[in-house]
CSV table of C-alpha atoms and ligand atoms in Angstrom, one decimal:
chain,number,residue,atom,x,y,z
A,1,UNK,CA,0.0,0.0,0.0
A,2,UNK,CA,1.4,3.4,-0.8
A,3,UNK,CA,0.4,6.8,0.4
A,4,UNK,CA,1.4,9.2,-2.3
A,5,UNK,CA,0.9,12.5,-0.4
A,6,UNK,CA,4.4,14.1,-0.1
A,7,UNK,CA,4.9,15.1,3.5
A,8,UNK,CA,7.0,18.3,3.9
A,9,UNK,CA,8.4,17.3,7.3
A,10,UNK,CA,8.2,13.8,8.7
A,11,UNK,CA,9.1,13.3,12.3
A,12,UNK,CA,10.0,9.9,13.5
A,13,UNK,CA,9.6,9.4,17.3
A,14,UNK,CA,7.5,11.1,19.9
A,15,UNK,CA,9.6,12.2,22.8
A,16,UNK,CA,10.5,15.7,23.8
A,17,UNK,CA,12.7,16.2,20.7
A,18,UNK,CA,10.0,15.0,18.3
A,19,UNK,CA,7.2,16.9,19.9
A,20,UNK,CA,9.2,20.1,20.0
A,21,UNK,CA,10.2,19.7,16.4
A,22,UNK,CA,6.5,19.2,15.6
A,23,UNK,CA,5.5,22.4,17.4
A,24,UNK,CA,8.0,24.5,15.5
A,25,UNK,CA,7.4,22.8,12.2
A,26,UNK,CA,3.7,23.1,12.5
A,27,UNK,CA,3.9,26.8,13.5
A,28,UNK,CA,6.1,27.3,10.4
A,29,UNK,CA,3.4,25.9,8.2
A,30,UNK,CA,5.2,22.7,7.3
A,31,UNK,CA,2.2,20.5,8.1
A,32,UNK,CA,4.4,17.9,10.0
A,33,UNK,CA,3.4,14.3,10.2
A,34,UNK,CA,4.7,12.4,13.2
A,35,UNK,CA,5.0,8.6,13.6
A,36,UNK,CA,5.1,7.9,17.3
A,37,UNK,CA,6.9,4.5,17.4
A,38,UNK,CA,5.8,1.9,19.9
A,39,UNK,CA,6.3,4.0,23.0
A,40,UNK,CA,4.8,7.4,22.4
A,41,UNK,CA,6.3,9.8,24.9
A,42,UNK,CA,9.6,7.9,25.0
A,43,UNK,CA,11.6,7.4,28.1
A,44,UNK,CA,9.6,10.0,30.1
A,45,UNK,CA,6.7,7.5,30.1
A,46,UNK,CA,8.6,5.4,32.6
A,47,UNK,CA,9.6,8.4,34.8
A,48,UNK,CA,7.5,9.6,37.7
A,49,UNK,CA,8.0,13.2,38.7
A,50,UNK,CA,10.0,15.5,36.4
A,51,UNK,CA,11.3,18.3,38.5
A,52,UNK,CA,14.0,19.7,36.3
A,53,UNK,CA,12.1,20.8,33.3
A,54,UNK,CA,11.7,24.6,33.3
A,55,UNK,CA,8.2,25.9,33.4
A,56,UNK,CA,6.8,23.3,35.9
A,57,UNK,CA,7.7,24.8,39.3
A,58,UNK,CA,5.8,22.1,41.1
A,59,UNK,CA,7.2,19.3,38.9
A,60,UNK,CA,5.1,17.1,36.6
A,61,UNK,CA,4.6,13.4,36.0
A,62,UNK,CA,6.5,12.3,32.9
A,63,UNK,CA,3.4,10.9,31.1
A,64,UNK,CA,1.4,14.1,31.8
A,65,UNK,CA,4.3,16.2,30.4
A,66,UNK,CA,4.3,14.2,27.2
A,67,UNK,CA,0.6,14.5,26.9
A,68,UNK,CA,1.0,18.3,27.2
A,69,UNK,CA,3.7,18.2,24.5
A,70,UNK,CA,1.5,16.2,22.3
A,71,UNK,CA,-1.5,18.5,22.8
A,72,UNK,CA,0.7,21.5,22.0
A,73,UNK,CA,2.0,19.9,18.8
A,74,UNK,CA,-1.6,18.9,17.7
A,75,UNK,CA,-3.0,22.4,18.5
A,76,UNK,CA,-0.8,23.8,15.7
A,77,UNK,CA,-1.9,21.0,13.3
A,78,UNK,CA,0.7,18.2,13.7
A,79,UNK,CA,-0.7,15.0,12.3
A,80,UNK,CA,0.3,12.5,15.0
A,81,UNK,CA,0.0,8.9,13.9
A,82,UNK,CA,0.6,5.7,15.8
A,83,UNK,CA,3.1,3.6,13.8
A,84,UNK,CA,6.6,2.4,13.8
A,85,UNK,CA,9.1,3.3,11.0
A,86,UNK,CA,10.5,0.0,10.0
A,87,UNK,CA,12.6,0.9,6.9
A,88,UNK,CA,13.9,4.0,5.2
A,89,UNK,CA,15.2,4.8,1.7
A,90,UNK,CA,17.2,8.0,1.8
A,91,UNK,CA,18.7,7.5,-1.6
A,92,UNK,CA,16.9,10.5,-3.1
A,93,UNK,CA,14.2,13.1,-2.2
A,94,UNK,CA,11.4,12.6,-1.5
A,95,UNK,CA,12.6,10.1,1.0
A,96,UNK,CA,10.7,6.8,1.3
A,97,UNK,CA,9.8,5.6,4.8
A,98,UNK,CA,8.0,2.4,5.5
A,99,UNK,CA,5.7,2.3,8.4
A,100,UNK,CA,4.8,-1.0,10.2
A,101,UNK,CA,6.4,-2.9,7.3
A,102,UNK,CA,3.4,-2.1,5.1
A,103,UNK,CA,2.7,1.6,4.4
A,104,UNK,CA,5.1,3.7,2.4
A,105,UNK,CA,5.2,7.4,3.0
A,106,UNK,CA,7.2,10.0,1.1
A,107,UNK,CA,8.8,13.0,2.8
A,108,UNK,CA,10.8,16.0,1.6
A,109,UNK,CA,12.5,16.3,5.0
A,110,UNK,CA,12.9,13.9,7.9
A,111,UNK,CA,13.6,14.6,11.5
A,112,UNK,CA,14.8,11.6,13.4
A,113,UNK,CA,13.9,11.7,17.1
A,114,UNK,CA,13.8,8.0,17.9
A,115,UNK,CA,15.6,8.4,21.2
A,116,UNK,CA,17.5,5.9,23.1
A,117,UNK,CA,16.6,3.1,25.5
A,118,UNK,CA,18.3,2.5,28.8
A,119,UNK,CA,19.8,-0.9,29.1
A,120,UNK,CA,18.5,-3.0,32.0
A,121,UNK,CA,19.9,-6.0,33.8
A,122,UNK,CA,16.8,-8.1,33.0
A,123,UNK,CA,15.7,-9.1,36.5
A,124,UNK,CA,12.0,-9.5,37.1
A,125,UNK,CA,12.2,-7.4,40.3
A,126,UNK,CA,13.9,-4.6,38.5
A,127,UNK,CA,11.0,-4.4,36.0
A,128,UNK,CA,8.3,-4.7,38.7
A,129,UNK,CA,9.8,-1.9,40.8
A,130,UNK,CA,10.6,0.4,37.9
A,131,UNK,CA,9.5,3.9,38.9
A,132,UNK,CA,9.1,2.7,42.5
A,133,UNK,CA,12.7,3.0,43.5
A,134,UNK,CA,14.3,1.5,40.4
A,135,UNK,CA,15.6,4.1,37.9
A,136,UNK,CA,18.0,4.4,35.0
A,137,UNK,CA,18.5,8.2,35.5
A,138,UNK,CA,20.1,9.6,38.6
A,139,UNK,CA,19.8,13.2,37.4
A,140,UNK,CA,16.1,12.7,36.9
A,141,UNK,CA,15.3,10.7,40.1
A,142,UNK,CA,18.2,11.1,42.5
A,143,UNK,CA,16.5,14.0,44.3
A,144,UNK,CA,13.8,11.6,45.6
A,145,UNK,CA,16.5,9.7,47.6
A,146,UNK,CA,17.9,12.7,49.5
A,147,UNK,CA,19.5,11.6,52.7
A,148,UNK,CA,18.9,7.9,51.9
A,149,UNK,CA,21.0,4.9,50.9
A,150,UNK,CA,21.1,3.9,47.3
A,151,UNK,CA,22.8,1.3,45.1
A,152,UNK,CA,24.0,1.9,41.6
A,153,UNK,CA,25.1,-0.7,39.0
A,154,UNK,CA,27.7,0.0,36.4
A,155,UNK,CA,31.4,1.0,35.9
A,156,UNK,CA,31.5,3.2,32.9
A,157,UNK,CA,31.6,7.0,32.7
A,158,UNK,CA,27.8,7.3,33.1
A,159,UNK,CA,27.8,5.2,36.3
A,160,UNK,CA,30.7,7.2,37.8
A,161,UNK,CA,29.1,10.5,36.9
A,162,UNK,CA,25.7,9.4,38.3
A,163,UNK,CA,27.3,7.8,41.5
A,164,UNK,CA,29.1,11.1,42.1
A,165,UNK,CA,25.9,13.0,41.5
A,166,UNK,CA,24.0,10.8,43.9
A,167,UNK,CA,26.7,11.1,46.6
A,168,UNK,CA,25.9,14.7,46.9
A,169,UNK,CA,22.3,14.0,47.7
A,170,UNK,CA,22.3,10.6,49.4
A,171,UNK,CA,23.7,9.4,52.7
A,172,UNK,CA,25.5,6.5,51.1
A,173,UNK,CA,26.0,5.2,47.6
A,174,UNK,CA,27.0,1.6,47.0
A,175,UNK,CA,28.4,0.9,43.6
A,176,UNK,CA,28.3,-2.6,42.1
A,177,UNK,CA,31.1,-3.3,39.6
A,178,UNK,CA,30.9,-6.7,37.9
A,179,UNK,CA,34.6,-6.9,37.1
A,180,UNK,CA,37.6,-6.0,39.3
A,181,UNK,CA,38.1,-2.7,37.5
A,182,UNK,CA,36.3,0.2,36.1
A,183,UNK,CA,35.6,0.8,32.4
A,184,UNK,CA,35.3,4.5,33.0
A,185,UNK,CA,38.1,7.0,32.3
A,186,UNK,CA,40.7,7.2,35.1
A,187,UNK,CA,39.6,10.7,36.2
A,188,UNK,CA,36.0,9.7,36.6
A,189,UNK,CA,36.9,6.4,38.4
A,190,UNK,CA,39.2,8.3,40.7
A,191,UNK,CA,36.6,10.8,41.6
A,192,UNK,CA,34.3,8.0,42.7
A,193,UNK,CA,37.1,6.2,44.6
A,194,UNK,CA,37.9,9.4,46.5
A,195,UNK,CA,34.3,10.2,47.5
A,196,UNK,CA,33.9,9.2,51.1
A,197,UNK,CA,30.2,8.2,51.0
A,198,UNK,CA,30.6,6.0,47.9
A,199,UNK,CA,31.5,2.4,48.7
A,200,UNK,CA,32.6,0.2,45.7
A,201,UNK,CA,31.9,-3.5,45.6
A,202,UNK,CA,34.1,-5.1,42.8
A,203,UNK,CA,33.2,-8.5,41.3
A,204,UNK,CA,29.7,-8.0,42.5
A,205,UNK,CA,26.4,-8.3,40.7
A,206,UNK,CA,22.8,-7.6,41.6
A,207,UNK,CA,20.7,-10.8,41.9
A,208,UNK,CA,17.4,-9.3,43.1
A,209,UNK,CA,15.9,-6.0,44.0
A,210,UNK,CA,14.1,-6.6,47.4
A,211,UNK,CA,10.7,-5.1,48.3
A,212,UNK,CA,7.0,-5.6,47.5
A,213,UNK,CA,5.8,-2.2,46.4
A,214,UNK,CA,9.0,-0.1,46.9
A,215,UNK,CA,12.7,-0.8,46.9
A,216,UNK,CA,13.9,-2.0,50.4
A,217,UNK,CA,17.3,-3.5,49.5
A,218,UNK,CA,19.4,-5.3,46.9
A,219,UNK,CA,20.6,-8.9,47.1
A,220,UNK,CA,24.0,-9.1,45.6
A,221,UNK,CA,26.5,-11.9,44.8
A,222,UNK,CA,30.3,-11.8,44.7
A,223,UNK,CA,31.0,-13.5,41.4
A,224,UNK,CA,34.5,-14.7,42.7
A,225,UNK,CA,33.4,-16.2,46.0
A,226,UNK,CA,29.7,-16.8,45.2
A,227,UNK,CA,28.9,-15.2,48.5
A,228,UNK,CA,25.6,-13.4,48.7
A,229,UNK,CA,24.6,-10.5,50.9
A,230,UNK,CA,21.8,-7.9,51.1
A,231,UNK,CA,22.4,-4.2,51.0
A,232,UNK,CA,19.8,-2.0,52.5
A,233,UNK,CA,18.7,0.7,50.1
A,234,UNK,CA,15.6,2.6,49.0
A,235,UNK,CA,16.9,3.4,45.5
A,236,UNK,CA,18.4,1.2,42.8
A,237,UNK,CA,20.0,2.9,39.9
A,238,UNK,CA,21.0,1.0,36.7
A,239,UNK,CA,23.7,2.8,34.7
A,240,UNK,CA,25.0,0.2,32.3
A,241,UNK,CA,24.6,2.2,29.2
A,242,UNK,CA,22.0,3.2,26.7
A,243,UNK,CA,21.2,2.0,23.3
A,244,UNK,CA,20.1,4.5,20.6
A,245,UNK,CA,17.1,3.5,18.6
A,246,UNK,CA,18.8,3.9,15.3
A,247,UNK,CA,19.0,0.4,13.8
A,248,UNK,CA,16.8,1.2,10.8
A,249,UNK,CA,19.1,4.1,9.8
A,250,UNK,CA,22.2,1.9,9.5
A,251,UNK,CA,23.9,2.2,6.1
A,252,UNK,CA,22.2,5.6,5.5
A,253,UNK,CA,23.1,7.9,8.4
A,254,UNK,CA,26.6,8.1,9.7
A,255,UNK,CA,26.7,6.8,13.2
A,256,UNK,CA,29.4,6.1,15.8
A,257,UNK,CA,30.3,2.6,16.9
A,258,UNK,CA,27.5,2.6,19.5
A,259,UNK,CA,24.9,3.6,16.9
A,260,UNK,CA,24.5,7.3,17.9
A,261,UNK,CA,23.8,9.4,14.9
A,262,UNK,CA,26.4,11.9,14.0
A,263,UNK,CA,25.4,15.5,13.3
A,264,UNK,CA,27.4,18.4,12.0
A,265,UNK,CA,28.7,20.2,15.1
A,266,UNK,CA,26.3,23.0,16.2
A,267,UNK,CA,23.5,21.7,14.0
A,268,UNK,CA,21.2,18.7,13.7
A,269,UNK,CA,22.2,18.0,10.1
A,270,UNK,CA,23.1,14.4,9.3
A,271,UNK,CA,25.3,13.3,6.4
A,272,UNK,CA,22.1,13.3,4.2
A,273,UNK,CA,20.8,16.7,3.2
A,274,UNK,CA,17.2,17.0,4.4
A,275,UNK,CA,17.6,14.5,7.1
A,276,UNK,CA,18.0,15.9,10.6
A,277,UNK,CA,18.6,14.2,14.0
A,278,UNK,CA,17.5,15.4,17.4
A,279,UNK,CA,17.4,14.2,20.9
A,280,UNK,CA,18.9,11.1,22.5
A,281,UNK,CA,19.4,9.3,19.1
A,282,UNK,CA,22.3,11.7,18.6
A,283,UNK,CA,23.2,12.6,22.2
A,284,UNK,CA,25.0,10.3,24.5
A,285,UNK,CA,26.3,12.9,26.9
A,286,UNK,CA,23.4,15.1,28.1
A,287,UNK,CA,20.3,13.0,27.5
A,288,UNK,CA,17.9,15.4,29.2
A,289,UNK,CA,14.3,16.2,28.2
A,290,UNK,CA,15.3,19.9,27.9
A,291,UNK,CA,18.3,19.3,25.7
A,292,UNK,CA,16.3,16.9,23.5
A,293,UNK,CA,13.6,19.6,23.2
A,294,UNK,CA,16.3,22.1,22.3
A,295,UNK,CA,17.7,20.0,19.5
A,296,UNK,CA,14.1,19.2,18.3
A,297,UNK,CA,13.6,23.0,17.9
A,298,UNK,CA,16.9,23.3,16.0
A,299,UNK,CA,15.9,20.4,13.7
A,300,UNK,CA,12.6,22.0,12.8
A,301,UNK,CA,14.2,25.4,12.1
A,302,UNK,CA,16.9,23.7,9.9
A,303,UNK,CA,14.2,21.7,8.0
A,304,UNK,CA,12.3,24.9,7.4
A,305,UNK,CA,15.4,26.6,6.1
A,306,UNK,CA,16.3,23.6,4.0
A,307,UNK,CA,12.9,23.6,2.3
A,308,UNK,CA,13.0,27.3,1.7
A,309,UNK,CA,16.5,27.0,0.1
A,310,UNK,CA,15.3,24.1,-2.1
A,311,UNK,CA,12.2,26.1,-3.1
A,312,UNK,CA,14.2,29.2,-4.1
A,313,UNK,CA,16.6,27.1,-6.0
A,314,UNK,CA,13.8,25.5,-7.9
A,315,UNK,CA,12.3,29.0,-8.7
A,316,UNK,CA,15.7,30.1,-10.2
A,317,UNK,CA,15.8,27.1,-12.6
B,1,NDP,P1,29.6,2.1,28.8
B,1,NDP,O1,29.2,1.1,27.8
B,1,NDP,O2,30.9,2.8,28.7
B,1,NDP,O3,29.7,1.3,30.2
B,1,NDP,C1,28.8,0.4,30.6
B,1,NDP,C2,29.2,-0.2,32.0
B,1,NDP,O4,28.1,-1.0,32.5
B,1,NDP,C3,30.4,-1.0,31.9
B,1,NDP,O5,31.2,-0.8,33.0
B,1,NDP,C4,29.9,-2.4,31.9
B,1,NDP,O6,30.7,-3.4,32.6
B,1,NDP,C5,28.6,-2.3,32.8
B,1,NDP,N1,27.6,-3.3,32.5
B,1,NDP,C6,27.1,-3.6,31.3
B,1,NDP,N2,26.2,-4.6,31.4
B,1,NDP,C7,26.2,-5.0,32.7
B,1,NDP,C8,25.6,-5.9,33.5
B,1,NDP,N3,24.7,-6.7,32.9
B,1,NDP,N4,25.8,-6.0,34.8
B,1,NDP,C9,26.7,-5.2,35.4
B,1,NDP,N5,27.4,-4.2,34.7
B,1,NDP,C10,27.1,-4.1,33.4
B,1,NDP,O7,28.4,3.0,29.0
B,1,NDP,P2,28.3,4.5,29.6
B,1,NDP,O8,26.8,4.8,29.5
B,1,NDP,O9,28.9,4.6,30.9
B,1,NDP,O10,29.0,5.4,28.6
B,1,NDP,C11,28.6,5.4,27.2
B,1,NDP,C12,29.6,6.4,26.4
B,1,NDP,O11,29.3,7.7,26.8
B,1,NDP,C13,31.1,6.1,26.7
B,1,NDP,O12,31.8,6.3,25.6
B,1,NDP,C14,31.4,7.2,27.8
B,1,NDP,O13,32.8,7.5,27.8
B,1,NDP,C15,30.5,8.3,27.3
B,1,NDP,N6,30.2,9.2,28.5
B,1,NDP,C16,31.0,10.3,28.7
B,1,NDP,C17,30.7,11.1,29.8
B,1,NDP,C18,31.6,12.3,30.0
B,1,NDP,O14,32.6,12.4,29.3
B,1,NDP,N7,31.2,13.2,30.9
B,1,NDP,C19,29.6,10.9,30.7
B,1,NDP,C20,28.8,9.7,30.3
B,1,NDP,C21,29.1,8.9,29.3
B,1,NDP,P3,32.1,-3.9,32.0
B,1,NDP,O15,33.0,-2.8,32.1
B,1,NDP,O16,32.4,-5.1,32.8
B,1,NDP,O17,31.8,-4.2,30.5
């Protein structure tokens, strides 16, 4: 089945980056069409209170905030459609994007805002208590554990950065490192090692997050001695990396070895003219709703300028 309408600005992904791009594109008269993917709202749908997004002095629930973003995008005419982009053909404009492996849409510009997904350990208890003490974002949720004891898993730069962040808020941070060394850069690892209220357990893995309705502790095992123990904690942070949702763009858009899309510095332009990338799909450092929204705005402005340039070029010829 083919939908022959040519969309001026197609937005793939419905998190803060995508909705912000939609608001700007719609207000610029580009009649944007957004395909939401399987989790409209993105990572904020699994966050409780968001207290660091400017404009919400009392904080807001993640899902409500995404509903507000969506309403604002729709108010200016964004056509929000539930559907997953499963294939792209960026060989020429208009670009061809396949939705749900069946519908083909054509678009003059594409804004990729497919986000990233936190990696999880895969324990049943981790999933069950997600949002009730289990989190994959210390900057988002650390504040709720002020003065309390928390556990963090991971040994990369993210884990070190988040452990250090938590150490300033929490009474004690226990860090679980599965090998006998860090993966993080020396400077980050040293910062963690030199922080008095961070205790590091090497060769240690989480077996189970304890608690019925909220986190009460973490059962861990030393993978050298097989000895198990329970650490009392009210928060359990998983910081073992993120995975950008960019698999369908492989071969078309230049990406780094982890799959993050590469954009021209200071812009959201990818290696393909007319294709822009915003939000966590191209950002492994900041990963905040507000930075994603910022790059979503940039992408829409750049798409608008691109279309205007193409139009004026066509008028000359
Ligand atoms: P990384 O992939 O670098 O590190 C992931 C960590 O999680 C590793 O230590 C890994 O252990 C551990 N891990 C993975 N799976 C498991 C598991 N199942 N159980 C226990 N531990 C596990 O991811 P990061 O998010 O830390 O960093 C991603 C990139 O972003 C890196 O290039 C990093 O340098 C960069 N970054 C830079 C920052 C900065 O410069 N300020 C801040 C944050 C990130 P193991 O070592 O045993 O494999």
